[in-house]
Short mmCIF file of C-alpha atoms in Angstrom, two decimals:
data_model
loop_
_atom_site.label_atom_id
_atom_site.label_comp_id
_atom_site.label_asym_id
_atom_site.label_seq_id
_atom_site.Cartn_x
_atom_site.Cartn_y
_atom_site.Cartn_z
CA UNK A 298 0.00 0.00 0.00
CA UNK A 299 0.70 3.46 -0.59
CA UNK A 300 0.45 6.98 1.51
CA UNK A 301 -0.59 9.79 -0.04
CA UNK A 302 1.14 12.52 1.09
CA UNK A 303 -1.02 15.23 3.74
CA UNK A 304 -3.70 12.50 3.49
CA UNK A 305 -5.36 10.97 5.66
CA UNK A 306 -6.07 7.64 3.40
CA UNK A 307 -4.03 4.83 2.20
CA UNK A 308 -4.24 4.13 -1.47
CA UNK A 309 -3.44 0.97 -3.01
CA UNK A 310 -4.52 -1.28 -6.26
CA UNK A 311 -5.31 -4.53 -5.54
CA UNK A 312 -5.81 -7.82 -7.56
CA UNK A 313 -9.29 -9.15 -7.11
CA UNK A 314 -10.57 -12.76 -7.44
CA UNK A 315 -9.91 -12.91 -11.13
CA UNK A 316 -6.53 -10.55 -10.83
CA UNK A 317 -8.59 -7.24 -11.88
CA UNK A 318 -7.13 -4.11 -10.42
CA UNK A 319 -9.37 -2.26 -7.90
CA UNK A 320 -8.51 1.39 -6.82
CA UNK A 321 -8.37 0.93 -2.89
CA UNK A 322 -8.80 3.20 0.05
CA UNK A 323 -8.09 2.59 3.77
CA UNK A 324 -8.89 5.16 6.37
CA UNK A 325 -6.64 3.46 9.14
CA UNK A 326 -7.52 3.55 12.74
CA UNK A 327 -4.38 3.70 15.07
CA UNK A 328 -5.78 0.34 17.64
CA UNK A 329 -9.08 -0.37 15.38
CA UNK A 330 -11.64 -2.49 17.05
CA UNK A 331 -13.74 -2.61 13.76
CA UNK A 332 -13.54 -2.52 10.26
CA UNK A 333 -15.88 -1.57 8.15
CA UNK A 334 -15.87 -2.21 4.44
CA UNK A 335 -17.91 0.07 2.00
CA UNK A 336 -19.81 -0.40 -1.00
CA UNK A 337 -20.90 2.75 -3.21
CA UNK A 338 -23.34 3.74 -5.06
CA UNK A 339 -24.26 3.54 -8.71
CA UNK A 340 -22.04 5.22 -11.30
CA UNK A 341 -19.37 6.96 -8.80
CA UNK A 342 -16.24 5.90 -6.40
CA UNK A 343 -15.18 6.49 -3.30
CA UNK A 344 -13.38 9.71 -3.21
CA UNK A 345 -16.55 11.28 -2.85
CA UNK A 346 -16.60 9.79 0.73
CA UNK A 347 -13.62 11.45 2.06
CA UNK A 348 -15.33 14.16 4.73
CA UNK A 349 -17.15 10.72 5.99
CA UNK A 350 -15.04 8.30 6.56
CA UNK A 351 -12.11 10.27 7.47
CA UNK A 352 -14.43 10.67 10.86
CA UNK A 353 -14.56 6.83 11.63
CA UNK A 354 -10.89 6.46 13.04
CA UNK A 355 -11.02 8.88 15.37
CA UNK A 356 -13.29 6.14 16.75
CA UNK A 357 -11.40 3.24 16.57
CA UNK A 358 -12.69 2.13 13.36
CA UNK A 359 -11.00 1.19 9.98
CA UNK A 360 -12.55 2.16 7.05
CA UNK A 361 -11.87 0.09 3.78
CA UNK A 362 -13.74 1.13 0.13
CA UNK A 363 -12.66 0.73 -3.24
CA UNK A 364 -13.97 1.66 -6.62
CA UNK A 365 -16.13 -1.23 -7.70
CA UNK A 366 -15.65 -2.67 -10.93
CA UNK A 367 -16.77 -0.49 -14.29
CA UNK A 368 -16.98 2.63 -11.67
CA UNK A 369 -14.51 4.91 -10.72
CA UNK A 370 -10.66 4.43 -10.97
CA UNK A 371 -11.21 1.14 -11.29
CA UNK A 372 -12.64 1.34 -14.72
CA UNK A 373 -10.98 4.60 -16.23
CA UNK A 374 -7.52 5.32 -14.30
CA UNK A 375 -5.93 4.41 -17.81
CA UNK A 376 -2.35 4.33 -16.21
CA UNK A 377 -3.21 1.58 -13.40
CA UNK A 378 -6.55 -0.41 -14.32
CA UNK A 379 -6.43 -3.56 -15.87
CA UNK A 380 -6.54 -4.48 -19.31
CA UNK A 381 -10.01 -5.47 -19.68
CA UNK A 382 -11.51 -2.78 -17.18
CA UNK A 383 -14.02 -0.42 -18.81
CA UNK A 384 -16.64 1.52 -17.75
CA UNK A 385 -19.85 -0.21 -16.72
CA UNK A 386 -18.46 -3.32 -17.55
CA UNK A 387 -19.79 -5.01 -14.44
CA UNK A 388 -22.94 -7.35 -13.23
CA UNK A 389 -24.05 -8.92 -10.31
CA UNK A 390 -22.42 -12.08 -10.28
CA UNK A 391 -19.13 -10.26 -10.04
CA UNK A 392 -20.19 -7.60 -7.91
CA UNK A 393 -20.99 -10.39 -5.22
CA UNK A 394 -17.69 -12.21 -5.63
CA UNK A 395 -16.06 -8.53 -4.87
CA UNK A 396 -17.65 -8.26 -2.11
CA UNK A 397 -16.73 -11.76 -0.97
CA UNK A 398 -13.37 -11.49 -2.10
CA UNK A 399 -12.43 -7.92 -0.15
CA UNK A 400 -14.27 -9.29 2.89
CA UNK A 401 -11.91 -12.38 3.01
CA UNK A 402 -9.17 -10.51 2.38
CA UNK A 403 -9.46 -8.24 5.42
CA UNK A 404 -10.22 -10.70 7.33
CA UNK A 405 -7.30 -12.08 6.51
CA UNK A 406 -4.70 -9.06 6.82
CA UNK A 407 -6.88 -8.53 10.41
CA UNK A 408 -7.15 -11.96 12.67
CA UNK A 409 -9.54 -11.34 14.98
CA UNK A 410 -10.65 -7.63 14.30
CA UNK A 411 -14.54 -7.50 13.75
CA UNK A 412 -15.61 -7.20 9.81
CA UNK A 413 -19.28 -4.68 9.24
CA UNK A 414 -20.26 -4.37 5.47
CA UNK A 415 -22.09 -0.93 4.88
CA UNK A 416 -23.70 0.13 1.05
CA UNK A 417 -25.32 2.81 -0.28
CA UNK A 418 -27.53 3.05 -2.76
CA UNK A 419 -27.02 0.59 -5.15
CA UNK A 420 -24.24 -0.83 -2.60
CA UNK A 421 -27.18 -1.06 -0.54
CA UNK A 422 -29.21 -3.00 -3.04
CA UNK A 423 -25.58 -5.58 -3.63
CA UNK A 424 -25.42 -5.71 0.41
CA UNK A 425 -29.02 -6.92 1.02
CA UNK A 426 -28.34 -9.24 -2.07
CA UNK A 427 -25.15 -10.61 -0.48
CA UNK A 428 -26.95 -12.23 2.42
CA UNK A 429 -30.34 -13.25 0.16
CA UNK A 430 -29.00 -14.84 -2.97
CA UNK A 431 -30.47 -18.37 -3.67
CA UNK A 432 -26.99 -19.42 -4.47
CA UNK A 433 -23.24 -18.65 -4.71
CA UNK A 434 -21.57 -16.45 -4.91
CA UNK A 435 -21.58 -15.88 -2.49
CA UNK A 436 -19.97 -18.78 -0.70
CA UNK A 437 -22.10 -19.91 2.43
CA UNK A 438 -19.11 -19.51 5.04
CA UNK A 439 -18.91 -15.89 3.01
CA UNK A 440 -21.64 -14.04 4.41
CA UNK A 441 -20.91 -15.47 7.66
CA UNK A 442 -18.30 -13.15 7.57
CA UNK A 443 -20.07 -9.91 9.20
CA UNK A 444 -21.06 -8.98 12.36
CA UNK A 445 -23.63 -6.24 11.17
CA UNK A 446 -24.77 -4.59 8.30
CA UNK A 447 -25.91 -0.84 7.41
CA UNK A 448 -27.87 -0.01 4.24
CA UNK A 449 -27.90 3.87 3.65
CA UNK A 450 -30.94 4.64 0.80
CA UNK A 451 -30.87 1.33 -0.89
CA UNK A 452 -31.68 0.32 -4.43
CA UNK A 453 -34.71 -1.51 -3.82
CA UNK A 454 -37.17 0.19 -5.94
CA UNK A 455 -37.21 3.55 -7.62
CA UNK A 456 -39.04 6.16 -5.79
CA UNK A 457 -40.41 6.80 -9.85
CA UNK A 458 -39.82 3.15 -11.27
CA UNK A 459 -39.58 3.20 -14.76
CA UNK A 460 -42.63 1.41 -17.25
CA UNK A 461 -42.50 -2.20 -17.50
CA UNK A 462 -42.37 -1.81 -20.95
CA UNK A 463 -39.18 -0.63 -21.01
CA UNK A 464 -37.53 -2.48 -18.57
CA UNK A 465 -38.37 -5.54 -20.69
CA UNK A 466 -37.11 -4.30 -23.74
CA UNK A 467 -33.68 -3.48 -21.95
CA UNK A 468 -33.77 -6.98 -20.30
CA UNK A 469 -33.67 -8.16 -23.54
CA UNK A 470 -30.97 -6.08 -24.99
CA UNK A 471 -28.86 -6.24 -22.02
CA UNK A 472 -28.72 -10.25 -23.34
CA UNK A 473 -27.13 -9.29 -26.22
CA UNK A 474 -24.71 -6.16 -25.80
CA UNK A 475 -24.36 -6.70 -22.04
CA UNK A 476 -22.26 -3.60 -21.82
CA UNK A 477 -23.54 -1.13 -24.00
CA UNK A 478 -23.62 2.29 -22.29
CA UNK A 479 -27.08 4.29 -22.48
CA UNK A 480 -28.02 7.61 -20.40
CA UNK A 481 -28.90 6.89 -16.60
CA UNK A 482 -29.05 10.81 -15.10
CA UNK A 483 -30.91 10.68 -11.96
CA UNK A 484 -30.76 14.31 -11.84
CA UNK A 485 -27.96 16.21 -9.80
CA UNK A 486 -31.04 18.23 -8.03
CA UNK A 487 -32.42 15.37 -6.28
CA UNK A 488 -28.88 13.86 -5.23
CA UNK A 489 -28.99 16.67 -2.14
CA UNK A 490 -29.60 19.58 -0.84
CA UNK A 491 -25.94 20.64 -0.86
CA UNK A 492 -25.28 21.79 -4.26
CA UNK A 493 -21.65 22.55 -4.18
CA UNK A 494 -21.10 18.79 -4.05
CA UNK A 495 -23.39 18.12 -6.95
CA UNK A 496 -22.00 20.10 -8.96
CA UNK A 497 -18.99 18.68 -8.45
CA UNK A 498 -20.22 16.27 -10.37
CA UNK A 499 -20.17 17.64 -13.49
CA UNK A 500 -16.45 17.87 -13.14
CA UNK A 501 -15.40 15.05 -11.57
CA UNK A 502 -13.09 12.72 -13.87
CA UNK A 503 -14.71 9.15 -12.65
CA UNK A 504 -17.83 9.59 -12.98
CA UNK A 505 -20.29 9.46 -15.86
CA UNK A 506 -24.17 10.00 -15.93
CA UNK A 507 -24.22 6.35 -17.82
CA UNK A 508 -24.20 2.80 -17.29
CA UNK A 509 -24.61 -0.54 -18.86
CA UNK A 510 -27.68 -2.33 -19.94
CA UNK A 511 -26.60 -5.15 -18.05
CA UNK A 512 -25.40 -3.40 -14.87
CA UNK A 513 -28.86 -1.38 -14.68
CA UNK A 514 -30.85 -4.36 -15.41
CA UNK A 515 -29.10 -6.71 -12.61
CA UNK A 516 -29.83 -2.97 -10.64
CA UNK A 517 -33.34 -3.16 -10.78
CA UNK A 518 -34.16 -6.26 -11.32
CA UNK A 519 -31.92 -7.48 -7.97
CA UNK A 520 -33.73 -4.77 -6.00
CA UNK A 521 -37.43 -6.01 -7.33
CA UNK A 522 -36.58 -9.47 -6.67
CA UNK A 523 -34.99 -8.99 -2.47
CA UNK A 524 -38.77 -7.98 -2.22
CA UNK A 525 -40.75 -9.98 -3.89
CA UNK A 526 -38.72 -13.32 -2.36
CA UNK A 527 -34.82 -12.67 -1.38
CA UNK A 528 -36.23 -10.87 1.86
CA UNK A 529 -36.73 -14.84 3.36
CA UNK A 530 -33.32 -15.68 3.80
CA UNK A 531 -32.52 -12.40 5.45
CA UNK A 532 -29.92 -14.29 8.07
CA UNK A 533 -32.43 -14.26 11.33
CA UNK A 534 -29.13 -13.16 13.45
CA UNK A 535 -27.77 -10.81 11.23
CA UNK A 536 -27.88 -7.10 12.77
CA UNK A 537 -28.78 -4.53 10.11
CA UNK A 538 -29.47 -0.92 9.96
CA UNK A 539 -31.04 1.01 7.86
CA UNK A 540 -31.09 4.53 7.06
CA UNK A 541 -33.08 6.61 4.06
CA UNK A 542 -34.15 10.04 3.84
CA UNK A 543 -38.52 10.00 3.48
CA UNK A 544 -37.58 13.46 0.68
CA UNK A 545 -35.38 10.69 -1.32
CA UNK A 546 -36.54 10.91 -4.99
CA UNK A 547 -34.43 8.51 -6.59
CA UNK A 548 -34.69 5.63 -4.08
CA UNK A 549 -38.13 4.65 -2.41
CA UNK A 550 -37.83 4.92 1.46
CA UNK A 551 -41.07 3.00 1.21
CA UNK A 552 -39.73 -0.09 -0.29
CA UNK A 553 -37.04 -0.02 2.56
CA UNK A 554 -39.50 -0.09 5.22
CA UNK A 555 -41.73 -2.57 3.41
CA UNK A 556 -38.05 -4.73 3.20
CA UNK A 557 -37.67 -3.57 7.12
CA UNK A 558 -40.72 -5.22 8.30
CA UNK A 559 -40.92 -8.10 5.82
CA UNK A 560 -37.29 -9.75 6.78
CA UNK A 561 -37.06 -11.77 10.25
CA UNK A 562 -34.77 -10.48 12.24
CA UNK A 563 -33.77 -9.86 15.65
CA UNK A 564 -31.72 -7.14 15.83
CA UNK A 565 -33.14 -4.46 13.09
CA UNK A 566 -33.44 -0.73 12.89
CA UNK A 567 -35.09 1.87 10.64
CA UNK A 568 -33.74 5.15 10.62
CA UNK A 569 -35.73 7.20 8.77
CA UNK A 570 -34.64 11.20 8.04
CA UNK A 571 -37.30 12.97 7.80
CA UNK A 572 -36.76 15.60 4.37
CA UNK A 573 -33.32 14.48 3.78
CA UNK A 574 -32.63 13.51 -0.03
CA UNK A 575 -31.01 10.30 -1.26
CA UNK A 576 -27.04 11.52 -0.27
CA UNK A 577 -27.84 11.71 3.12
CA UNK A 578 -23.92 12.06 3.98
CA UNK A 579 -23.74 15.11 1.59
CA UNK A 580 -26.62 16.58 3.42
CA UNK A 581 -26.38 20.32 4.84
CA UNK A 582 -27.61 21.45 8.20
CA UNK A 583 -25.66 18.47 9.99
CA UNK A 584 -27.62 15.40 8.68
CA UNK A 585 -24.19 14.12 7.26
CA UNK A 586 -22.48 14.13 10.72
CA UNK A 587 -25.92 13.07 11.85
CA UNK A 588 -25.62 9.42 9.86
CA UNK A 589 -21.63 9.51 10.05
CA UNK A 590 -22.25 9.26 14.00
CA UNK A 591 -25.02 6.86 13.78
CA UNK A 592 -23.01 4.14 11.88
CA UNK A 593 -20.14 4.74 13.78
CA UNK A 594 -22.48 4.20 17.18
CA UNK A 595 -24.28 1.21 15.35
CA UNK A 596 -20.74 -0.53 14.81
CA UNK A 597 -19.92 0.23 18.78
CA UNK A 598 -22.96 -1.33 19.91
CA UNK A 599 -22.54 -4.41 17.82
CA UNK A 600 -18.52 -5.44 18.94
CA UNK A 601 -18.41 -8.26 20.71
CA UNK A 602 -18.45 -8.34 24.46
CA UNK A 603 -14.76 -8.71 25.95
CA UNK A 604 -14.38 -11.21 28.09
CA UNK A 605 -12.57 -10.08 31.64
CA UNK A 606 -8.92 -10.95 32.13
CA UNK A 607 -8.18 -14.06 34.13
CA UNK A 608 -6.58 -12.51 37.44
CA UNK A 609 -4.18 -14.47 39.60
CA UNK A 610 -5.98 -15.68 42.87
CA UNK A 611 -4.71 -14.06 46.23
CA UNK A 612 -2.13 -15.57 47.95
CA UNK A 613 -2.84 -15.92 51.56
#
């Protein structure tokens, strides 16, 4: 891994589980006593996280993201990403052996230290998928790997789905050019309320207002399906929290709740913001430390319990 100089992030490319290079962050705690690995959203990457998770060390916790494949640096840092990288060139399938394969890999470089998965978005829709897919991947001993989950605005349904009719039609394309680009602009006004950071959008490098036939059909479909059936294999012991703002316009904080109180499960929580758009941790008027310090206080009250030091008995 690399520093970056007056950072406060480590940067490294890493080989996946098929040797693709992923753009890597780490936000390092000094003694961490979690880690937390993050998924993004739709059609972006992980620098846009920065102000967040810079905050999570200060409490002990270890934040590790990286630019999912077709997004980001991953896809279009032509100097370091991999041959075959390009943008929106990505699916399900993979996106769950990702997620499987940086979650065993930090477990590995971190014996013992307590694993959290968090998503947003559309990382929110691949999180609830990771944990309710009918079959692999991922592996079974995979999802067994977290402690507790948090969904922020997930990808279950559009808050404005759009007609059947043409979801079909691009379920049927996406079967033959799996990776042809088309428009997907979800409209920078409804993103937040803080519009310096969308406009930073329109000049930010990784991203594009596009994606893939296949990636937005896996998208939507995925999302449609964890409530029509994937919701029953929710893991019953699974912590989870969820957060959505109810003034989200591009996600539907009513298909959250309905996934809320459909899944069995004994340790779940709906946090619900009320006005606060789809970026919640872009928000203004302190709903982004709001949810920063609500994750962090989620992942504190789901450590495991220390167990108190043997003590030598007194000698009489």
């Amino acid at each position: 891994m690399q520093a970056v100089a007056g950072k406060d992030y480590i940067e490294a490319w890493l080989p996946g589980v098929d040797g693709t290079q992923f753009y890597t962050r780490t936000y390092p705690a000094t003694f961490p006593k979690a880690i937390l690995l993050f998924v993004h959203g739709f059609a972006e990457h992980v620098g846009r996280y920065e102000h967040a998770h810079v905050k999570y060390p200060t409490r002990g916790i270890t934040v590790f993201a990286f630019d999912l494949r077709g997004y980001g640096r991953t896809a279009l840092n032509q100097e370091k990403k991999s041959k075959d990288s390009a943008y929106g060139k990505t699916n399900w399938h993979v996106q769950m052996r990702d997620i499987e394969w940086f979650g065993k890999y930090l477990e590995k470089e971190n014996p013992g230290v307590p694993l959290f998965l968090m998503g947003h978005s559309a990382g929110g829709g691949q999180v609830l998928a990771y944990f309710t897919r009918p079959s692999a991947p991922p592996s079974p001993e995979a999802t067994r790997l977290f402690k507790a989950v948090i969904c922020s605005s997930p990808c279950i349904l559009l808050t404005s789905p759009k007609p059947r009719i043409i979801r079909w039609v691009g379920g049927k394309l996406a079967s033959l050019v799996p990776y042809q680009l088309i428009p997907a602009d979800v409209g920078l006004e409804n993103l937040s309320r803080n519009t310096a950071a969308n406009q930073a959008i329109l000049k930010d490098p990784y991203i594009k207002q596009m994606g893939s036939l296949r990636g937005l059909d896996d998208m939507l479909t995925g999302g449609e399906k964890l409530l029509t059936e994937d919701y029953k294999r929710w893991p019953k012991e699974l912590p989870i929290l969820f957060i959505h703002g109810t003034g989200d316009n591009i996600t539907s904080y009513k298909a959250t709740k309905e996934f809320y109180d459909r899944i069995d499960c004994t340790g779940k929580k709906l946090s619900l913001y009320e006005g606060a758009y789809h970026e919640i941790v872009q928000e203004t008027d302190g709903l982004g430390d709001r949810l920063v310090d609500e994750c962090i206080s989620w992942v504190e009250s789901h450590l495991p319990e220390k167990k108190p030091e043997a003590t030598e008995p007194a000698k009489l």
